[in-house]
Coordinates of C-alpha atoms in Angstrom, one line a residue:
Chain U
X1 CA 137.2 151.6 178.9
X2 CA 134.9 148.8 179.8
X3 CA 132.7 147.3 177.0
X4 CA 129.7 148.4 179.2
X5 CA 130.6 151.9 179.6
X6 CA 131.4 152.2 176.1
X7 CA 127.7 150.9 174.9
X8 CA 126.6 153.3 177.3
X9 CA 128.4 155.8 176.2
X10 CA 127.3 155.3 172.4
X11 CA 123.5 155.0 173.7
X12 CA 123.6 158.4 175.3
X13 CA 125.2 159.9 172.2
X14 CA 122.3 158.1 170.1
X15 CA 119.1 159.2 172.3
X16 CA 120.9 162.5 173.0
X17 CA 120.6 162.9 169.3
X18 CA 124.4 163.8 169.1
X19 CA 124.9 160.8 166.5
X20 CA 122.2 162.1 164.3
X21 CA 120.8 158.9 164.0
X22 CA 117.7 159.9 162.3
X23 CA 119.2 162.1 159.8
X24 CA 121.9 159.7 158.6
X25 CA 119.7 156.7 158.8
X26 CA 117.6 158.6 156.3
X27 CA 120.4 160.0 154.1
X28 CA 121.1 156.5 153.9
X29 CA 117.9 155.0 153.3
X30 CA 117.3 157.5 150.2
X31 CA 120.6 157.4 148.5
X32 CA 121.6 153.6 149.1
X33 CA 118.1 151.9 148.8
X34 CA 118.2 154.9 145.8
X35 CA 120.8 152.9 144.2
X36 CA 119.2 149.4 145.3
X37 CA 115.9 150.2 144.0
X38 CA 117.6 151.3 140.3
X39 CA 119.8 148.2 140.2
X40 CA 116.6 146.0 141.5
X41 CA 114.5 147.6 138.4
X42 CA 117.3 146.9 136.0
X43 CA 117.9 143.3 137.2
X44 CA 114.1 142.8 136.8
X45 CA 114.3 143.8 133.1
X46 CA 116.8 140.9 133.0
X47 CA 114.5 138.9 134.8
X48 CA 111.7 139.7 132.4
X49 CA 113.6 138.6 129.5
X50 CA 114.5 135.1 131.3
X51 CA 111.0 135.1 132.5
X52 CA 109.9 135.6 128.6
X53 CA 112.3 133.2 127.3
X54 CA 111.4 130.5 129.4
X55 CA 108.1 130.8 129.6
X56 CA 107.7 131.3 125.6
X57 CA 109.1 127.4 125.1
X58 CA 112.4 128.9 123.8
X59 CA 114.2 126.7 127.1
X60 CA 112.2 123.7 126.1
X61 CA 113.4 121.3 123.0
X62 CA 111.7 118.6 121.3
X63 CA 113.3 115.4 120.0
X64 CA 111.0 114.0 117.6
X65 CA 111.0 110.9 115.8
X66 CA 107.3 109.4 114.7
X67 CA 106.9 106.5 116.7
X68 CA 110.6 106.2 117.8
X69 CA 110.6 108.2 121.0
X70 CA 109.9 105.5 124.6
X71 CA 107.4 107.3 126.7
X72 CA 109.0 105.5 129.9
X73 CA 112.3 106.7 128.9
X74 CA 111.1 110.3 128.3
X75 CA 109.0 110.7 131.7
X76 CA 111.9 110.0 133.7
X77 CA 114.4 112.5 132.3
X78 CA 112.9 114.9 134.4
X79 CA 113.8 115.6 138.1
X80 CA 117.7 116.3 138.5
X81 CA 118.1 120.3 137.2
X82 CA 118.7 122.0 134.8
X83 CA 115.9 119.1 133.5
X84 CA 113.3 120.6 135.2
X85 CA 110.1 118.9 133.0
X86 CA 110.3 116.1 130.5
X87 CA 107.3 114.4 128.9
X88 CA 106.0 112.3 125.6
X89 CA 103.4 113.0 123.2
X90 CA 102.2 111.3 119.7
X91 CA 98.9 111.9 117.7
X92 CA 95.7 110.9 118.9
X93 CA 92.2 109.9 117.4
X94 CA 90.0 113.0 116.1
X95 CA 87.2 114.2 118.4
X96 CA 83.8 115.8 118.0
X97 CA 82.7 117.7 121.0
X98 CA 78.6 117.6 121.9
X99 CA 78.9 121.5 121.6
X100 CA 80.3 121.8 118.2
X101 CA 79.3 118.7 116.4
X102 CA 80.1 119.8 113.0
X103 CA 84.2 120.1 113.4
X104 CA 86.7 117.7 114.3
X105 CA 89.3 118.5 116.9
X106 CA 92.6 116.7 117.2
X107 CA 93.9 115.2 120.0
X108 CA 97.1 114.3 121.1
X109 CA 97.9 111.7 123.8
X110 CA 100.4 112.6 126.7
X111 CA 102.5 111.2 129.5
X112 CA 101.2 111.9 132.7
X113 CA 103.9 114.3 133.3
X114 CA 103.7 116.1 129.8
X115 CA 101.1 118.9 131.4
X116 CA 104.1 120.0 134.0
X117 CA 105.7 121.3 130.1
X118 CA 102.8 123.6 129.7
X119 CA 101.9 126.8 131.4
X120 CA 98.3 125.8 132.7
X121 CA 95.5 127.1 134.7
X122 CA 94.2 125.7 138.0
X123 CA 94.8 121.9 137.3
X124 CA 91.8 119.8 139.5
X125 CA 92.1 116.0 140.5
X126 CA 90.3 114.1 138.8
X127 CA 89.3 110.4 139.5
X128 CA 90.3 107.8 136.8
X129 CA 86.6 106.4 135.6
X130 CA 87.0 106.3 132.0
X131 CA 90.0 106.6 129.5
X132 CA 89.2 110.4 128.8
X133 CA 89.4 111.3 132.3
X134 CA 91.8 114.0 132.9
X135 CA 91.7 115.9 129.7
X136 CA 93.1 119.0 129.0
X137 CA 92.3 121.8 126.5
X138 CA 93.7 124.5 125.2
X139 CA 92.6 127.8 126.5
X140 CA 91.3 129.1 123.1
X141 CA 89.4 126.0 123.1
X142 CA 88.2 126.0 126.5
X143 CA 87.1 130.0 126.3
X144 CA 85.1 129.4 123.3
X145 CA 82.8 126.1 124.9
X146 CA 83.1 128.0 128.3
X147 CA 85.1 124.7 130.2
X148 CA 86.4 125.2 133.2
X149 CA 88.6 122.4 135.3
X150 CA 86.5 119.9 136.7
X151 CA 83.7 119.8 134.2
X152 CA 82.6 117.4 131.9
X153 CA 82.9 117.7 128.4
X154 CA 80.9 115.5 126.0
X155 CA 83.2 114.0 123.0
X156 CA 82.6 111.4 120.4
X157 CA 84.5 108.7 122.2
X158 CA 82.4 109.7 125.4
X159 CA 82.3 111.8 128.3
X160 CA 85.2 113.1 129.7
X161 CA 86.1 115.5 133.1
X162 CA 88.3 118.4 132.0
X163 CA 91.6 117.7 134.6
X164 CA 92.8 121.3 133.5
X165 CA 93.3 124.0 130.7
X166 CA 96.7 125.3 129.4
X167 CA 97.6 128.4 127.7
X168 CA 99.3 128.1 124.2
X169 CA 99.3 132.0 123.1
X170 CA 100.4 132.7 119.2
X171 CA 104.2 134.0 119.9
X172 CA 106.0 131.9 117.8
X173 CA 105.8 128.3 119.3
X174 CA 104.6 125.9 117.1
X175 CA 100.9 126.0 116.7
X176 CA 100.3 122.1 117.2
X177 CA 98.7 122.2 120.6
X178 CA 96.6 124.8 119.8
X179 CA 92.9 124.5 119.6
X180 CA 93.0 120.9 120.9
X181 CA 93.1 118.0 123.5
X182 CA 95.3 116.2 125.5
X183 CA 94.5 113.2 126.6
X184 CA 97.1 111.9 129.5
X185 CA 97.9 108.3 128.4
X186 CA 99.8 105.3 129.6
X187 CA 103.5 105.9 129.0
X188 CA 104.3 102.3 127.9
X189 CA 104.5 102.1 123.8
X190 CA 106.1 104.1 121.5
X191 CA 105.1 108.1 121.1
X192 CA 106.1 111.0 118.5
X193 CA 108.3 113.3 120.3
X194 CA 109.8 113.9 123.7
X195 CA 109.6 117.4 125.1
X196 CA 112.3 118.4 127.6
X197 CA 112.4 121.6 129.5
X198 CA 116.0 122.7 130.7
X199 CA 116.5 125.7 132.2
X200 CA 119.2 127.5 132.5
X201 CA 120.1 126.6 128.9
X202 CA 122.3 123.4 129.1
X203 CA 123.4 121.5 126.3
X204 CA 124.9 118.3 127.8
X205 CA 121.1 118.4 130.3
X206 CA 119.6 118.8 126.8
X207 CA 121.3 116.4 124.9
X208 CA 119.4 113.7 127.7
X209 CA 116.7 113.7 125.4
X210 CA 118.2 111.1 123.2
X211 CA 118.3 108.7 125.7
X212 CA 114.1 108.3 125.1
X213 CA 115.1 107.5 121.3
X214 CA 114.3 104.2 120.3
X215 CA 114.2 104.8 116.8
X216 CA 117.2 105.4 114.2
X217 CA 118.9 108.9 115.4
X218 CA 119.1 110.0 111.8
X219 CA 115.4 109.8 111.4
X220 CA 115.2 112.1 115.0
X221 CA 115.4 115.9 115.1
X222 CA 115.9 118.2 117.9
X223 CA 114.4 121.3 117.9
X224 CA 113.3 124.7 120.0
X225 CA 109.6 124.8 120.8
X226 CA 109.7 128.1 120.5
X227 CA 112.4 130.4 118.1
X228 CA 111.1 133.7 118.1
X229 CA 113.6 135.1 121.1
X230 CA 116.5 133.2 119.8
X231 CA 118.4 130.1 120.3
X232 CA 120.2 131.1 123.5
X233 CA 119.3 133.4 126.8
X234 CA 122.3 133.5 129.0
X235 CA 120.9 135.0 131.8
X236 CA 123.8 134.8 133.9
X237 CA 126.0 136.9 131.4
X238 CA 122.9 139.6 130.9
X239 CA 123.1 140.3 134.9
X240 CA 126.8 140.8 134.6
X241 CA 126.5 143.1 131.6
X242 CA 123.5 145.2 133.3
X243 CA 123.9 148.9 133.5
X244 CA 123.9 149.3 136.6
X245 CA 126.4 146.1 137.4
X246 CA 128.6 148.7 139.5
X247 CA 126.1 149.6 141.5
X248 CA 127.7 147.8 144.5
X249 CA 130.7 149.4 144.2
X250 CA 128.8 153.0 143.8
X251 CA 127.0 152.5 146.8
X252 CA 130.5 151.2 148.7
X253 CA 131.9 154.6 147.5
X254 CA 129.0 156.5 148.4
X255 CA 128.4 155.3 152.3
X256 CA 131.8 155.5 152.7
X257 CA 131.1 159.1 151.8
X258 CA 128.3 159.4 154.1
X259 CA 130.6 157.7 156.8
X260 CA 133.2 159.9 156.2
X261 CA 131.1 163.0 155.9
X262 CA 129.4 161.9 159.7
X263 CA 133.2 161.7 161.0
X264 CA 133.7 165.0 159.8
X265 CA 130.8 166.6 161.4
X266 CA 132.4 165.5 164.4
X267 CA 136.3 166.0 163.9
X268 CA 136.5 168.6 166.9
X269 CA 134.3 165.9 169.0
X270 CA 136.9 163.1 168.3
X271 CA 140.1 165.2 168.7
X272 CA 138.4 166.3 172.2
X273 CA 137.7 162.9 173.2
X274 CA 141.0 161.8 172.4
X275 CA 142.0 165.1 174.3
X276 CA 140.3 163.7 177.0
X277 CA 142.7 160.7 177.2
X278 CA 140.1 158.5 175.2
X279 CA 142.2 155.5 173.7
X280 CA 142.0 155.2 169.7
X281 CA 140.4 151.7 169.6
X282 CA 137.8 152.5 172.5
X283 CA 136.3 155.7 170.2
X284 CA 136.3 153.4 166.9
X285 CA 134.6 151.0 168.8
X286 CA 132.2 153.7 170.2
X287 CA 131.7 155.3 166.5
X288 CA 131.2 151.8 164.8
X289 CA 128.7 151.2 167.9
X290 CA 127.2 154.7 166.9
X291 CA 127.2 154.1 163.1
X292 CA 125.3 150.7 163.4
X293 CA 122.5 152.9 165.3
X294 CA 121.7 154.6 161.8
X295 CA 123.4 151.7 159.4
X296 CA 120.7 149.4 160.9
X297 CA 117.7 151.2 160.9
X298 CA 118.6 153.2 157.4
X299 CA 119.5 149.7 155.7
X300 CA 116.3 148.0 157.1
X301 CA 114.1 151.0 155.4
X302 CA 116.2 150.7 151.9
X303 CA 115.5 146.9 151.9
X304 CA 111.9 147.5 152.8
X305 CA 112.0 149.6 149.6
X306 CA 113.1 146.7 147.6
X307 CA 111.4 144.0 149.3
X308 CA 107.9 145.6 148.9
X309 CA 108.1 146.0 145.2
X310 CA 109.5 142.7 145.0
X311 CA 107.1 141.0 147.1
X312 CA 104.7 142.8 144.6
X313 CA 106.4 141.4 141.2
X314 CA 106.2 138.1 143.0
X315 CA 102.2 138.7 141.9
X316 CA 103.0 139.3 138.6
X317 CA 105.5 137.2 137.0
X318 CA 105.4 133.5 136.9
X319 CA 108.3 132.3 138.6
X320 CA 108.8 132.9 142.5
X321 CA 112.4 131.9 142.7
X322 CA 113.4 135.5 141.1
X323 CA 111.8 137.3 143.9
X324 CA 114.7 135.7 145.8
X325 CA 117.2 136.4 143.3
X326 CA 116.0 140.3 143.3
X327 CA 116.2 140.9 147.0
X328 CA 119.5 139.8 147.1
X329 CA 120.8 142.0 144.0
X330 CA 118.9 144.8 146.4
X331 CA 120.5 143.4 149.9
X332 CA 123.9 143.2 148.1
X333 CA 124.0 147.0 147.4
X334 CA 122.8 147.6 150.9
X335 CA 125.3 146.0 152.5
X336 CA 128.1 147.6 150.2
X337 CA 126.6 150.6 151.1
X338 CA 126.9 149.8 155.1
X339 CA 130.2 148.4 154.7
X340 CA 131.4 151.1 153.1
X341 CA 130.1 153.7 155.9
X342 CA 131.6 151.2 158.4
X343 CA 135.0 151.4 156.8
X344 CA 134.8 154.9 155.9
X345 CA 133.9 155.3 160.0
X346 CA 136.8 153.2 161.0
X347 CA 139.5 155.2 159.1
X348 CA 138.1 158.1 160.0
X349 CA 138.6 157.6 163.8
X350 CA 141.7 156.0 163.2
X351 CA 143.1 159.5 161.8
X352 CA 141.8 161.8 164.0
X353 CA 144.3 162.9 166.2
X354 CA 144.4 165.5 169.4
X355 CA 146.6 168.0 167.5
X356 CA 144.0 168.2 165.3
X357 CA 142.1 170.7 168.2
X358 CA 144.9 173.4 167.8
X359 CA 144.4 173.9 163.7
X360 CA 140.7 173.1 164.3
X361 CA 140.6 176.1 167.0
X362 CA 143.1 178.4 165.1
X363 CA 140.5 177.9 162.0
X364 CA 137.4 179.2 164.1
Chain P
X1 CA 163.0 171.1 192.5
X2 CA 163.9 169.7 189.1
X3 CA 162.3 171.3 186.1
X4 CA 159.5 169.4 184.1
X5 CA 159.4 171.9 181.3
X6 CA 162.3 173.4 180.0
X7 CA 162.0 175.6 176.7
X8 CA 165.5 176.8 175.2
X9 CA 166.1 179.2 172.5
X10 CA 162.5 179.0 170.8
X11 CA 161.5 181.2 168.1
X12 CA 158.8 180.9 165.8
X13 CA 157.0 181.9 162.7
X14 CA 154.6 180.7 160.2
X15 CA 155.2 180.5 156.2
X16 CA 153.1 184.0 156.0
X17 CA 153.7 185.8 159.1
X18 CA 157.0 188.0 160.7
X19 CA 159.0 186.2 163.7
X20 CA 156.3 186.0 166.3
X21 CA 159.0 185.5 169.0
X22 CA 162.8 184.6 169.1
X23 CA 165.2 183.0 171.5
X24 CA 162.9 182.7 174.0
X25 CA 164.2 180.6 176.9
X26 CA 162.2 179.9 179.9
X27 CA 161.7 176.6 182.2
X28 CA 158.8 175.6 184.9
X29 CA 158.8 172.9 187.5
X30 CA 155.8 171.1 188.8
X31 CA 153.5 173.0 191.0
X32 CA 154.3 176.0 189.3
X33 CA 151.8 178.5 187.4
X34 CA 153.8 180.0 184.3
X35 CA 151.6 183.3 182.8
X36 CA 152.6 183.8 179.3
X37 CA 151.6 187.6 179.0
X38 CA 151.5 190.3 175.9
X39 CA 149.2 191.7 173.5
X40 CA 147.3 189.6 171.1
X41 CA 148.6 188.3 168.0
X42 CA 152.0 187.8 170.3
X43 CA 151.9 184.1 169.9
X44 CA 150.9 183.3 173.1
X45 CA 148.7 180.4 171.7
X46 CA 151.4 179.4 169.5
X47 CA 153.7 178.8 172.0
X48 CA 151.2 176.9 174.2
X49 CA 151.0 174.6 171.1
X50 CA 154.9 174.6 171.0
X51 CA 154.8 173.3 174.8
X52 CA 152.2 170.9 174.3
X53 CA 153.7 169.4 171.3
X54 CA 151.7 170.0 168.6
X55 CA 153.4 172.2 167.2
X56 CA 157.3 172.5 166.1
X57 CA 158.9 175.5 166.7
X58 CA 160.9 176.9 163.7
X59 CA 163.9 177.2 166.3
X60 CA 164.8 175.9 169.7
X61 CA 163.1 173.2 171.1
X62 CA 161.4 172.2 174.5
X63 CA 162.0 169.3 176.8
X64 CA 159.6 167.5 179.0
X65 CA 160.4 165.6 181.2
X66 CA 158.1 162.8 183.2
X67 CA 154.9 164.4 181.6
X68 CA 152.2 162.0 180.6
X69 CA 149.4 163.9 179.6
X70 CA 148.7 167.5 178.7
X71 CA 145.6 168.9 179.4
X72 CA 144.9 172.2 177.3
X73 CA 141.7 174.5 177.9
X74 CA 140.8 176.7 174.7
X75 CA 139.8 180.2 174.6
X76 CA 136.9 179.3 172.7
X77 CA 134.9 176.0 175.1
X78 CA 134.4 174.0 172.5
X79 CA 132.0 170.6 174.0
X80 CA 128.7 168.1 172.6
X81 CA 126.0 170.4 172.2
X82 CA 123.5 167.9 173.5
X83 CA 125.4 166.0 176.0
X84 CA 125.2 167.2 179.7
X85 CA 127.6 169.1 181.9
X86 CA 128.4 165.8 184.5
X87 CA 128.7 163.6 180.7
X88 CA 131.6 166.1 179.7
X89 CA 133.9 166.0 182.8
X90 CA 132.8 162.3 183.4
X91 CA 134.4 161.3 179.9
X92 CA 138.0 161.6 181.1
X93 CA 137.6 159.5 184.2
X94 CA 135.6 156.9 182.1
X95 CA 138.4 156.6 179.6
X96 CA 140.8 156.5 183.4
X97 CA 139.0 153.2 184.1
X98 CA 136.3 154.3 186.3
X99 CA 132.6 153.1 185.9
X100 CA 129.8 154.9 184.5
X101 CA 128.3 155.6 188.0
X102 CA 131.8 156.2 189.3
X103 CA 132.8 158.5 187.0
X104 CA 129.5 160.6 186.8
X105 CA 130.0 160.8 191.1
X106 CA 133.5 162.0 190.7
X107 CA 132.4 164.6 187.9
X108 CA 130.1 165.9 190.0
X109 CA 132.2 166.6 192.5
X110 CA 134.8 168.6 189.6
X111 CA 131.7 170.6 188.9
X112 CA 130.9 171.8 192.5
X113 CA 134.4 172.9 192.4
X114 CA 134.1 175.1 189.9
X115 CA 130.7 176.4 191.4
X116 CA 128.7 174.4 188.5
X117 CA 126.6 171.9 190.8
X118 CA 123.7 173.0 190.1
X119 CA 124.4 172.6 186.3
X120 CA 125.5 169.5 186.0
X121 CA 122.0 168.2 184.0
X122 CA 122.2 171.4 181.5
X123 CA 123.0 170.7 178.2
X124 CA 126.2 172.0 176.8
X125 CA 124.8 174.1 174.4
X126 CA 122.4 175.9 177.1
X127 CA 125.2 177.1 179.1
X128 CA 126.5 180.1 178.6
X129 CA 130.0 181.3 177.4
X130 CA 131.6 182.0 181.0
X131 CA 129.6 178.6 182.1
X132 CA 131.6 176.3 179.2
X133 CA 134.5 177.9 179.8
X134 CA 134.7 176.4 183.3
X135 CA 132.9 173.4 182.5
X136 CA 135.9 173.0 179.7
X137 CA 138.1 173.5 183.0
X138 CA 136.6 171.2 185.3
X139 CA 136.7 168.4 182.3
X140 CA 141.1 169.3 181.9
X141 CA 141.6 168.9 185.4
X142 CA 139.3 165.7 185.6
X143 CA 142.0 164.1 183.3
X144 CA 144.6 164.6 185.5
X145 CA 146.9 166.4 183.5
X146 CA 150.7 166.7 184.6
X147 CA 150.9 169.7 182.1
X148 CA 148.1 172.3 182.0
X149 CA 148.0 174.6 179.5
X150 CA 145.2 177.4 179.1
X151 CA 143.9 180.1 176.7
X152 CA 142.8 182.6 178.3
X153 CA 140.6 181.0 180.9
X154 CA 138.5 184.0 182.6
X155 CA 138.5 186.3 179.5
X156 CA 134.6 185.2 179.0
X157 CA 133.8 185.5 182.9
X158 CA 132.4 187.7 185.2
X159 CA 135.0 188.6 188.2
X160 CA 133.3 186.0 191.1
X161 CA 133.7 183.5 188.1
X162 CA 137.3 184.5 187.4
X163 CA 137.9 184.3 191.0
X164 CA 137.1 180.9 191.4
X165 CA 139.2 179.9 188.2
X166 CA 141.9 181.7 189.5
X167 CA 141.6 179.6 193.2
X168 CA 141.1 176.1 191.6
X169 CA 144.3 176.8 189.2
X170 CA 146.4 177.9 192.0
X171 CA 145.2 174.7 193.9
X172 CA 145.6 172.5 191.0
X173 CA 149.7 173.8 190.9
X174 CA 149.6 172.6 194.5
X175 CA 148.7 169.3 192.8
X176 CA 152.5 169.3 191.7
X177 CA 150.8 169.8 187.8
X178 CA 152.6 172.8 186.3
X179 CA 149.7 175.2 184.9
X180 CA 150.6 177.3 181.7
X181 CA 148.2 180.1 181.3
X182 CA 147.9 182.8 178.7
X183 CA 146.3 185.8 179.8
X184 CA 145.6 189.4 180.1
X185 CA 143.5 189.3 183.6
X186 CA 146.1 190.9 186.1
X187 CA 144.5 188.9 189.0
X188 CA 145.4 185.6 186.5
X189 CA 149.0 187.1 186.5
X190 CA 149.5 187.7 190.1
X191 CA 148.6 184.5 190.8
X192 CA 151.0 183.0 188.7
X193 CA 154.8 182.2 190.2
X194 CA 156.4 183.0 186.7
X195 CA 155.7 185.1 184.2
X196 CA 156.9 185.2 180.2
X197 CA 156.3 188.6 178.6
X198 CA 156.2 188.1 175.2
X199 CA 155.7 191.7 174.8
X200 CA 159.2 192.5 175.9
X201 CA 160.8 189.9 173.2
X202 CA 162.7 191.2 170.9
X203 CA 161.7 189.8 167.5
X204 CA 164.7 188.4 165.3
X205 CA 167.6 190.9 166.1
X206 CA 167.2 191.2 169.6
X207 CA 168.8 188.5 171.8
X208 CA 166.3 189.5 175.4
X209 CA 164.9 186.5 176.8
X210 CA 161.1 186.7 176.9
X211 CA 161.4 184.7 180.3
X212 CA 161.2 187.0 183.5
X213 CA 160.8 185.9 187.1

């Protein structure tokens, strides 16, 4: 049968309702889309745990060696994954703020890239007009003073522009950066600690932090910024062992069942077509085209059921990269369901025989 | 003329039945119309399926010479509910390599032959039982069978339609197609060139051949 004629015959079956496109697309979307949505939801739980681990500072390590860290070397560590950010820090001069003259605030001098290690709020670009320009305030201090990024703040060391505000919640992380001010400074010189953010966790990458050490190794101490959630979180292993890890396999089986059921409903028609001298290869090709007629819309509906919640999640979690991972999880389940349906369609038609007509008619 | 179908000493029974027929022998040549007659349940449809090669007889054998395609029209016509009459007849023509347009033009001619020229765009589910039966006959004819097996073709038809069918089957036989018809209809029986009477086939103990004529 000519390809064009084959496609026209398949199209006629689709538009006439013979292929039951609407019903099968909806059933596919509900069953396979449901499995995909459940798997996505469970995967989201794993991703949220990973995100919590990462954002809590558990994936950030600090090499502490008083005046034994090269700021320049420490800054230079970041840039190649999984080592995403690094920065050096040392204790600065105490400050007094004009709004609270009786309170001494501890300050820290940090290299410029250090703030990339912090969960921050709306940083602003500020001109370098003074040594204090572009200071960063912890959110608790800024909240108490009613200060926002870009505001001027009077200090005992002079006026400063607030370059940004960072979150430092009391969630188990070291309290040293709570209720304080960070002053970006020249990376030249010695610092007290070098922080590195490594994700996914990788011991070899973390050990690169020792390259910033200028003092004796025995005087240095490497530690986790926040140990509350444990030393390790293997997101890959967590995904591999999740409750719905066999979702794609289940979708494959159920998709195949749906494809086989769709063909079973038409078994008399298939046998009759063979009896009308339609070649089995043409019959397979035609039925695959018709199956695509309901798999494509059903798959799109199912995928929308995954992507739309994922788009909403994009606004609620910190790392947008996870949205792609979630969509991939859902899409793989839907693809498995579609593959199962197509496979069952091909096998069902291949097993159809003209002589089934006799048995089918005898049973009527 | 060389026989195209030869049945020799056929006997058949299903696992749960007695013998339907035994020691049944007959032959049919190209252009012949063979009538299978007998009461309901005597095995006419079973014999048709044996002739088609879809069922293996318990005993005996069927030889088919130079038969490429066997057509079968069932007593209960079955089509695709939402496809038109002309689509049904066009399918075997398309399968034989015709374009969509050519197949539909020729399908309309076949429908006209069976008195269905006004029904070509009617959906199968909108046809009466008799119309559906004629449609499936037209489809079977369009598939150009060498051997056409027809099960009670006039059972659901009025007299006029039945006469049309009998005429077409006779014409078909003249094109060298072998036609085997299971029937109760006396008029159809008259159109046959050979009768196989299963009513007089003696089960198991008997040795008479069912074939006559």
